[in-house]
Amino acid sequence: MTIEPYRKILGLPGVRALLLVGLVARIPVIATGIVLTLHVVNTLGLGFAQAGLVGTASTLGSAIGSPITGRMIDRYGLRPVLITTTAAQAVFWLAAPKLGYGFLLGAAAVAGVLGLPVFTIVRQSLAAMVPAEQRRPGFALDSMAVELSYMVAPAAAVAAVSQFGSRPVMIAVGLGVVLAGLALIVLNAPTQAPAEDGEPEAAVPRRQWLRPRVIALFALTASLTFVLTASDLSLIAVLKESGQPNWAGVVIAIWCLYSLIGGFVYGALHRNVSPALLAGGLAALTVPVGLAAGAPWWGLCLILIPSGVLVAPALSATIDTLSSWVPAGSRGEAMGLHGTALTIGVAAGAPFAGTIIDSAGPGWAFAAAGVVALLLLAGALPFWRSATEAAPAAAPAGPLTPDTPAEPAPSLAG
């Protein structure tokens, strides 16, 4: 293991600026869900069920809009999409503090569809700016930046709402989202390398790249956020049950730190590791976390180490694999679908964990989430293996056509 790959990545033109803008731009985007929840509960005086519906509406909108905006980037370029989504976010966040619950619910769904595609853009641009053989450390750096954003955004949002109330913070979050959009417009990072696929402007028909193995990769991606979201809620429930709710923020921050460390190590390795292997390891190692139910908060931190260090590596491996499987002209849509898979996992994980917590206790929620994720992976594995066995020894150099086979998928060992 060496840090030299990171030095090379950060030395590439534009990469350092892209990662820095992505790190800062994600903070207000991540904070939006928490701020909306606290606004519904604290300011509108409604329950968490109503707040959850607003979050669900925004999440469903994002799941629908992510591949659409990605496809628009492929067709029309980055700036037109950013101008449209930034303007939509400005309108929503200016109006949202004044809306009643019903209008807020509908507006949140529309704002989700027209959400600022920060995650998609950063990953697509990294794939365009970084040579294929260096993308693993590049996407590892991006995953570490995501962890840093998640360590800052939720705590800052809660503290700001507690201090100033939800309406001023909503305006501040909206301003942050707009500034993030403007920064991305000014940066205008490339979404496709000039030499890729020979003809960068030509998008490959979806049927030629959206094959069973890619769908299996999306299922694997959804299983990751499913188990992570379920674990997040279960952590809070375990600490509340043991009379330690005030330590929840600390435990989650330490969990994020494990992921950041794991991402750093993964990106510095000399070989790739299959996302299927990493995701399976994460799911399996989540199962025993519930054994720490009732333990001191630091005991929970210790049992989280094995699964925590696999979070960023598993997520970055899915992005790296997808970027190599999909033609450059369709990468925006593919990254958008990857975002949809992440969103589906998040949307399914929270209610699943809540049901297990209410019926059997928070300790069992870890085991149930890990087992379900393993079952999802088992269902996707035959497509993964068949793609590997059917693939040729060498990948084609040009764009995929009806007569050219897909490039080989990695085996479970990487």
Coordinates of C-alpha atoms in Angstrom, one line a residue:
M1 CA 0.0 0.0 0.0
T2 CA 1.3 3.5 -0.9
I3 CA -0.1 7.0 -1.0
E4 CA 1.5 7.6 -4.4
P5 CA -1.8 6.8 -6.3
Y6 CA -3.4 9.7 -4.5
R7 CA -0.6 12.1 -5.4
K8 CA -1.0 11.2 -9.0
I9 CA -4.8 11.7 -8.9
L10 CA -4.6 15.1 -7.2
G11 CA -1.9 16.1 -9.7
L12 CA -4.2 15.7 -12.7
P13 CA -5.6 18.9 -14.1
G14 CA -8.9 19.9 -12.5
V15 CA -9.3 16.9 -10.2
R16 CA -8.3 18.8 -7.0
A17 CA -10.8 21.6 -7.7
L18 CA -13.6 19.1 -8.6
L19 CA -13.1 17.1 -5.4
L20 CA -13.1 20.3 -3.3
V21 CA -16.2 21.7 -4.9
G22 CA -17.9 18.4 -4.6
L23 CA -17.0 18.1 -0.9
V24 CA -18.5 21.6 -0.1
A25 CA -21.4 21.4 -2.5
R26 CA -22.7 18.1 -1.0
I27 CA -23.0 19.6 2.5
P28 CA -26.2 21.7 1.9
V29 CA -27.6 19.0 -0.3
I30 CA -27.2 16.4 2.4
A31 CA -28.6 18.8 5.0
T32 CA -31.9 19.2 3.1
G33 CA -33.7 16.1 4.4
I34 CA -32.9 16.8 8.0
V35 CA -33.9 20.5 7.8
L36 CA -37.2 19.6 6.1
T37 CA -37.9 16.9 8.8
L38 CA -37.3 19.4 11.6
H39 CA -39.3 22.1 9.9
V40 CA -42.4 19.8 9.7
V41 CA -42.0 18.6 13.3
N42 CA -40.9 21.8 15.1
T43 CA -42.4 24.6 13.0
L44 CA -45.5 23.1 11.5
G45 CA -46.2 21.2 14.7
L46 CA -46.9 17.8 12.9
G47 CA -45.7 14.3 13.7
F48 CA -42.7 12.4 12.5
A49 CA -45.0 10.4 10.2
Q50 CA -45.9 13.5 8.3
A51 CA -42.3 14.5 8.2
G52 CA -41.4 11.1 6.9
L53 CA -43.9 11.5 4.0
V54 CA -42.1 14.7 3.0
G55 CA -38.8 12.9 3.0
T56 CA -40.3 10.0 1.1
A57 CA -41.8 12.4 -1.5
S58 CA -38.4 14.0 -2.0
T59 CA -36.6 10.7 -2.1
L60 CA -39.0 9.3 -4.7
G61 CA -38.6 12.4 -6.8
S62 CA -34.8 12.1 -6.6
A63 CA -35.0 8.4 -7.6
I64 CA -37.1 9.4 -10.7
G65 CA -35.1 12.5 -11.6
S66 CA -31.5 11.2 -11.2
P67 CA -31.4 9.1 -14.4
I68 CA -33.3 11.8 -16.3
T69 CA -30.9 14.5 -15.4
G70 CA -28.0 12.2 -16.1
R71 CA -29.4 11.5 -19.6
M72 CA -29.9 15.2 -20.2
I73 CA -26.2 15.7 -19.3
D74 CA -25.2 13.1 -21.9
R75 CA -27.4 14.8 -24.6
Y76 CA -27.1 18.5 -23.9
G77 CA -24.0 19.0 -21.7
L78 CA -23.5 19.9 -18.1
R79 CA -24.3 23.6 -17.9
P80 CA -27.9 23.6 -19.3
V81 CA -28.8 20.9 -16.7
L82 CA -27.1 22.8 -13.9
I83 CA -28.8 26.0 -14.8
T84 CA -32.2 24.3 -14.8
T85 CA -31.8 22.4 -11.6
T86 CA -30.2 25.3 -9.7
A87 CA -33.0 27.6 -10.7
A88 CA -35.6 25.0 -9.6
Q89 CA -33.9 24.6 -6.2
A90 CA -33.8 28.4 -5.8
V91 CA -37.6 28.6 -6.3
F92 CA -38.3 25.7 -4.0
W93 CA -36.2 26.9 -1.1
L94 CA -37.5 30.5 -1.3
A95 CA -41.1 29.2 -1.3
A96 CA -40.8 26.2 1.1
P97 CA -40.6 28.1 4.4
K98 CA -44.0 29.7 3.6
L99 CA -45.8 26.7 2.4
G100 CA -48.4 24.7 4.3
Y101 CA -47.9 21.0 4.7
G102 CA -49.9 19.8 1.6
F103 CA -48.1 22.2 -0.8
L104 CA -44.8 21.4 0.8
L105 CA -45.3 17.7 0.2
G106 CA -46.0 18.2 -3.5
A107 CA -43.2 20.8 -3.9
A108 CA -40.7 18.4 -2.2
A109 CA -41.5 15.7 -4.8
V110 CA -41.0 18.2 -7.7
A111 CA -37.8 19.5 -6.1
G112 CA -36.5 15.9 -5.8
V113 CA -37.0 15.3 -9.5
L114 CA -35.2 18.6 -10.3
G115 CA -32.5 18.1 -7.6
L116 CA -29.0 19.4 -8.0
P117 CA -27.1 16.3 -9.3
V118 CA -23.9 16.9 -7.4
F119 CA -23.1 13.2 -6.7
T120 CA -23.7 12.2 -10.3
I121 CA -21.7 15.1 -11.8
V122 CA -18.7 14.6 -9.5
R123 CA -18.5 10.9 -10.3
Q124 CA -19.1 11.3 -14.0
S125 CA -16.5 14.0 -14.2
L126 CA -14.0 11.9 -12.3
A127 CA -14.5 9.1 -14.8
A128 CA -13.8 11.5 -17.6
M129 CA -10.8 13.3 -16.1
V130 CA -9.0 10.2 -14.6
P131 CA -7.5 7.5 -16.8
A132 CA -9.2 4.1 -16.3
E133 CA -6.3 2.5 -14.5
Q134 CA -6.3 5.3 -11.9
R135 CA -10.0 5.5 -11.2
R136 CA -10.0 3.2 -8.2
P137 CA -8.1 5.7 -6.0
G138 CA -10.0 8.5 -7.6
F139 CA -13.4 7.1 -6.6
A140 CA -11.9 6.2 -3.2
L141 CA -11.0 9.9 -2.7
D142 CA -14.6 10.8 -3.7
S143 CA -16.0 8.3 -1.2
M144 CA -13.9 9.8 1.5
A145 CA -15.1 13.3 0.6
V146 CA -18.7 12.0 0.9
E147 CA -18.0 10.7 4.4
L148 CA -16.6 14.1 5.4
S149 CA -19.7 15.8 4.1
Y150 CA -21.9 13.4 6.0
M151 CA -19.9 14.0 9.1
V152 CA -20.5 17.8 8.9
A153 CA -24.0 18.3 7.3
P154 CA -26.4 16.5 9.7
A155 CA -24.8 17.9 12.9
A156 CA -24.6 21.4 11.5
A157 CA -28.2 21.2 10.3
V158 CA -29.5 20.1 13.7
A159 CA -27.5 22.7 15.6
A160 CA -28.6 25.5 13.3
V161 CA -32.3 24.7 13.5
S162 CA -32.0 24.4 17.3
Q163 CA -30.4 27.8 17.5
F164 CA -32.2 29.8 14.8
G165 CA -35.4 27.9 13.9
S166 CA -36.2 26.0 10.8
R167 CA -37.3 28.9 8.5
P168 CA -34.0 30.9 8.5
V169 CA -32.1 27.7 8.1
M170 CA -34.2 26.6 5.1
I171 CA -33.3 29.9 3.5
A172 CA -29.6 29.3 4.3
V173 CA -29.7 25.8 3.0
G174 CA -31.4 27.0 -0.2
L175 CA -28.6 29.6 -0.6
G176 CA -26.0 26.9 -0.1
V177 CA -27.6 24.7 -2.7
V178 CA -27.8 27.6 -5.2
L179 CA -24.1 28.6 -4.5
A180 CA -23.2 24.9 -5.0
G181 CA -24.9 24.9 -8.4
L182 CA -23.2 28.1 -9.4
A183 CA -19.8 26.8 -8.4
L184 CA -20.4 23.7 -10.6
I185 CA -21.5 25.9 -13.5
V186 CA -18.4 28.0 -13.2
L187 CA -16.2 24.9 -12.8
N188 CA -17.9 23.2 -15.8
A189 CA -15.9 20.0 -15.4
P190 CA -15.8 17.7 -18.4
T191 CA -18.2 14.8 -18.3
Q192 CA -16.5 12.9 -21.1
A193 CA -12.9 12.7 -22.1
P194 CA -12.3 13.8 -25.7
A195 CA -10.6 10.5 -26.7
E196 CA -13.2 8.2 -25.1
D197 CA -15.1 5.9 -27.4
G198 CA -13.8 7.8 -30.5
E199 CA -17.0 9.9 -30.8
P200 CA -17.7 11.5 -27.4
E201 CA -21.0 13.1 -28.5
A202 CA -22.7 9.8 -29.6
A203 CA -24.7 8.1 -26.9
V204 CA -25.0 4.4 -27.1
P205 CA -28.6 3.0 -27.0
R206 CA -29.6 1.9 -23.5
R207 CA -30.4 -1.6 -24.6
Q208 CA -26.7 -2.1 -25.5
W209 CA -25.3 -1.4 -22.0
L210 CA -28.2 -1.9 -19.6
R211 CA -27.6 -5.6 -19.4
P212 CA -28.2 -8.1 -16.7
R213 CA -24.8 -7.6 -15.1
V214 CA -25.3 -3.9 -14.9
I215 CA -28.8 -4.4 -13.3
A216 CA -27.1 -6.9 -10.9
L217 CA -24.6 -4.1 -10.0
F218 CA -27.5 -1.7 -9.3
A219 CA -29.1 -4.4 -7.1
L220 CA -25.8 -4.8 -5.2
T221 CA -25.6 -1.0 -4.8
A222 CA -29.1 -0.8 -3.4
S223 CA -28.3 -3.6 -0.9
L224 CA -25.4 -1.4 0.4
T225 CA -27.5 1.6 1.2
F226 CA -30.3 -0.7 2.5
V227 CA -28.1 -2.2 5.1
L228 CA -26.4 1.2 5.9
T229 CA -29.7 3.0 6.4
A230 CA -31.1 0.2 8.5
S231 CA -27.9 0.2 10.6
D232 CA -28.1 3.9 11.1
L233 CA -31.6 3.8 12.5
S234 CA -30.7 0.7 14.6
L235 CA -27.7 2.5 16.1
I236 CA -29.9 5.3 17.3
A237 CA -32.5 2.8 18.7
V238 CA -29.9 0.7 20.5
L239 CA -28.4 3.8 22.2
K240 CA -31.9 5.1 23.1
E241 CA -32.9 1.7 24.6
S242 CA -29.7 1.6 26.7
G243 CA -30.2 5.1 28.0
Q244 CA -27.3 6.6 25.9
P245 CA -29.2 8.6 23.2
N246 CA -26.8 11.6 23.6
W247 CA -23.9 9.6 22.3
A248 CA -25.7 8.8 18.9
G249 CA -23.9 11.6 17.1
V250 CA -20.5 10.6 18.4
V251 CA -21.0 6.9 17.5
I252 CA -22.2 7.8 13.9
A253 CA -19.3 10.2 13.4
I254 CA -16.8 7.4 14.5
W255 CA -18.6 5.0 12.2
C256 CA -18.0 7.5 9.3
L257 CA -14.4 7.8 10.4
Y258 CA -14.0 4.0 10.0
S259 CA -15.4 4.3 6.5
L260 CA -13.1 7.1 5.6
I261 CA -10.0 5.1 6.8
G262 CA -11.2 2.0 4.9
G263 CA -11.7 4.1 1.7
F264 CA -8.1 5.5 2.1
V265 CA -6.6 2.0 2.4
Y266 CA -8.7 0.6 -0.4
G267 CA -7.7 3.4 -2.8
A268 CA -4.0 2.9 -2.0
L269 CA -4.1 -0.9 -2.7
H270 CA -2.3 -2.3 -5.8
R271 CA -5.2 -4.4 -7.0
N272 CA -9.0 -4.1 -7.4
V273 CA -11.4 -5.9 -5.1
S274 CA -14.8 -7.0 -6.5
P275 CA -17.7 -4.9 -5.2
A276 CA -19.7 -8.1 -4.8
L277 CA -17.1 -9.4 -2.3
L278 CA -17.0 -6.0 -0.4
A279 CA -20.7 -5.8 -0.3
G280 CA -21.1 -9.4 0.9
G281 CA -18.5 -8.8 3.6
L282 CA -20.2 -5.6 4.8
A283 CA -23.6 -7.3 5.0
A284 CA -22.2 -10.4 6.8
L285 CA -20.3 -8.3 9.3
T286 CA -23.4 -6.2 10.1
V287 CA -25.3 -9.3 11.3
P288 CA -23.4 -9.5 14.7
V289 CA -23.4 -5.8 15.5
G290 CA -26.7 -6.3 17.4
L291 CA -24.8 -8.4 20.0
A292 CA -23.6 -5.0 21.4
A293 CA -27.1 -3.9 22.3
G294 CA -27.0 -2.8 25.9
A295 CA -23.3 -2.3 25.9
P296 CA -21.6 1.1 26.6
W297 CA -21.5 3.4 23.5
W298 CA -17.7 2.7 23.1
G299 CA -18.4 -1.0 23.0
L300 CA -20.8 -0.4 20.0
C301 CA -18.0 1.6 18.4
L302 CA -15.6 -1.3 18.7
I303 CA -18.0 -3.9 17.1
L304 CA -18.7 -1.5 14.2
I305 CA -15.0 -1.5 13.1
P306 CA -15.1 -4.5 10.7
S307 CA -18.2 -3.5 8.8
G308 CA -17.4 0.3 9.0
V309 CA -14.1 0.0 7.2
L310 CA -15.9 -1.6 4.2
V311 CA -18.4 1.1 3.6
A312 CA -16.5 3.5 1.4
P313 CA -14.5 0.7 -0.4
A314 CA -17.8 -1.1 -1.3
L315 CA -19.5 2.1 -2.6
S316 CA -16.5 3.3 -4.5
A317 CA -16.0 -0.1 -6.1
T318 CA -19.5 -0.1 -7.5
I319 CA -18.9 3.3 -9.1
D320 CA -15.5 2.2 -10.5
T321 CA -17.0 -1.0 -11.9
L322 CA -19.9 0.9 -13.5
S323 CA -17.6 3.5 -15.1
S324 CA -15.7 0.7 -16.8
W325 CA -18.8 -1.2 -18.0
V326 CA -20.8 1.7 -19.5
P327 CA -19.8 3.6 -22.7
A328 CA -18.7 7.2 -22.1
G329 CA -21.6 8.7 -24.1
S330 CA -24.1 7.0 -21.7
R331 CA -22.3 7.4 -18.4
G332 CA -24.4 10.3 -17.1
E333 CA -27.6 8.2 -17.3
A334 CA -25.8 5.2 -15.8
M335 CA -24.5 7.3 -12.9
G336 CA -28.0 8.6 -12.5
L337 CA -29.4 5.1 -12.3
H338 CA -26.7 4.3 -9.8
G339 CA -28.0 7.2 -7.7
T340 CA -31.5 5.8 -8.1
A341 CA -30.3 2.4 -6.8
L342 CA -28.7 4.2 -3.8
T343 CA -32.0 6.0 -3.1
I344 CA -34.1 2.9 -3.4
G345 CA -31.9 1.2 -0.8
V346 CA -32.2 4.2 1.6
A347 CA -36.0 4.3 1.1
A348 CA -36.4 0.6 1.9
G349 CA -33.9 0.4 4.7
A350 CA -35.5 2.8 7.2
P351 CA -39.0 1.4 7.3
F352 CA -37.7 -2.2 7.3
A353 CA -35.4 -1.4 10.3
G354 CA -38.2 0.4 12.0
T355 CA -40.6 -2.6 11.7
I356 CA -38.0 -4.9 13.2
I357 CA -37.1 -2.5 16.0
D358 CA -40.7 -2.2 17.0
S359 CA -41.5 -5.9 16.8
A360 CA -38.3 -7.6 18.0
G361 CA -35.9 -4.9 19.3
P362 CA -33.1 -2.9 17.8
G363 CA -30.5 -5.6 18.3
W364 CA -32.3 -7.9 15.9
A365 CA -32.6 -5.1 13.2
F366 CA -28.8 -5.4 12.5
A367 CA -29.1 -9.1 11.9
A368 CA -32.2 -8.8 9.8
A369 CA -30.8 -6.1 7.6
G370 CA -27.6 -8.0 7.1
V371 CA -29.4 -11.2 6.1
V372 CA -31.7 -9.4 3.7
A373 CA -28.8 -7.7 2.1
L374 CA -27.0 -11.1 1.7
L375 CA -30.2 -12.5 0.1
L376 CA -30.3 -9.6 -2.4
L377 CA -26.7 -10.3 -3.2
A378 CA -27.3 -14.0 -3.7
G379 CA -30.1 -13.1 -6.1
A380 CA -27.8 -10.9 -8.2
L381 CA -24.8 -13.3 -8.1
P382 CA -25.9 -15.6 -10.9
F383 CA -26.1 -12.7 -13.4
W384 CA -22.7 -11.5 -12.2
R385 CA -21.1 -14.9 -12.6
S386 CA -22.7 -15.6 -16.0
A387 CA -21.5 -12.3 -17.3
T388 CA -18.0 -13.2 -16.2
E389 CA -18.1 -16.6 -17.8
A390 CA -19.5 -15.4 -21.0
A391 CA -17.2 -12.4 -21.4
P392 CA -14.2 -12.6 -23.8
A393 CA -10.6 -12.4 -22.6
A394 CA -10.2 -8.8 -23.8
A395 CA -12.6 -5.9 -23.9
P396 CA -13.4 -4.2 -27.2
A397 CA -11.6 -0.9 -27.7
G398 CA -14.5 1.0 -29.4
P399 CA -18.1 1.7 -28.4
L400 CA -20.5 -1.1 -27.9
T401 CA -22.5 -2.1 -30.9
P402 CA -25.1 -4.9 -31.5
D403 CA -22.2 -7.1 -32.7
T404 CA -19.6 -6.3 -30.1
P405 CA -19.6 -8.1 -26.8
A406 CA -19.5 -6.3 -23.4
E407 CA -16.1 -6.1 -21.6
P408 CA -15.5 -8.8 -19.1
A409 CA -16.9 -8.4 -15.6
P410 CA -14.5 -9.0 -12.7
S411 CA -14.7 -12.2 -10.7
L412 CA -15.7 -12.3 -7.1
A413 CA -12.0 -12.0 -6.2
G414 CA -11.7 -8.8 -8.1

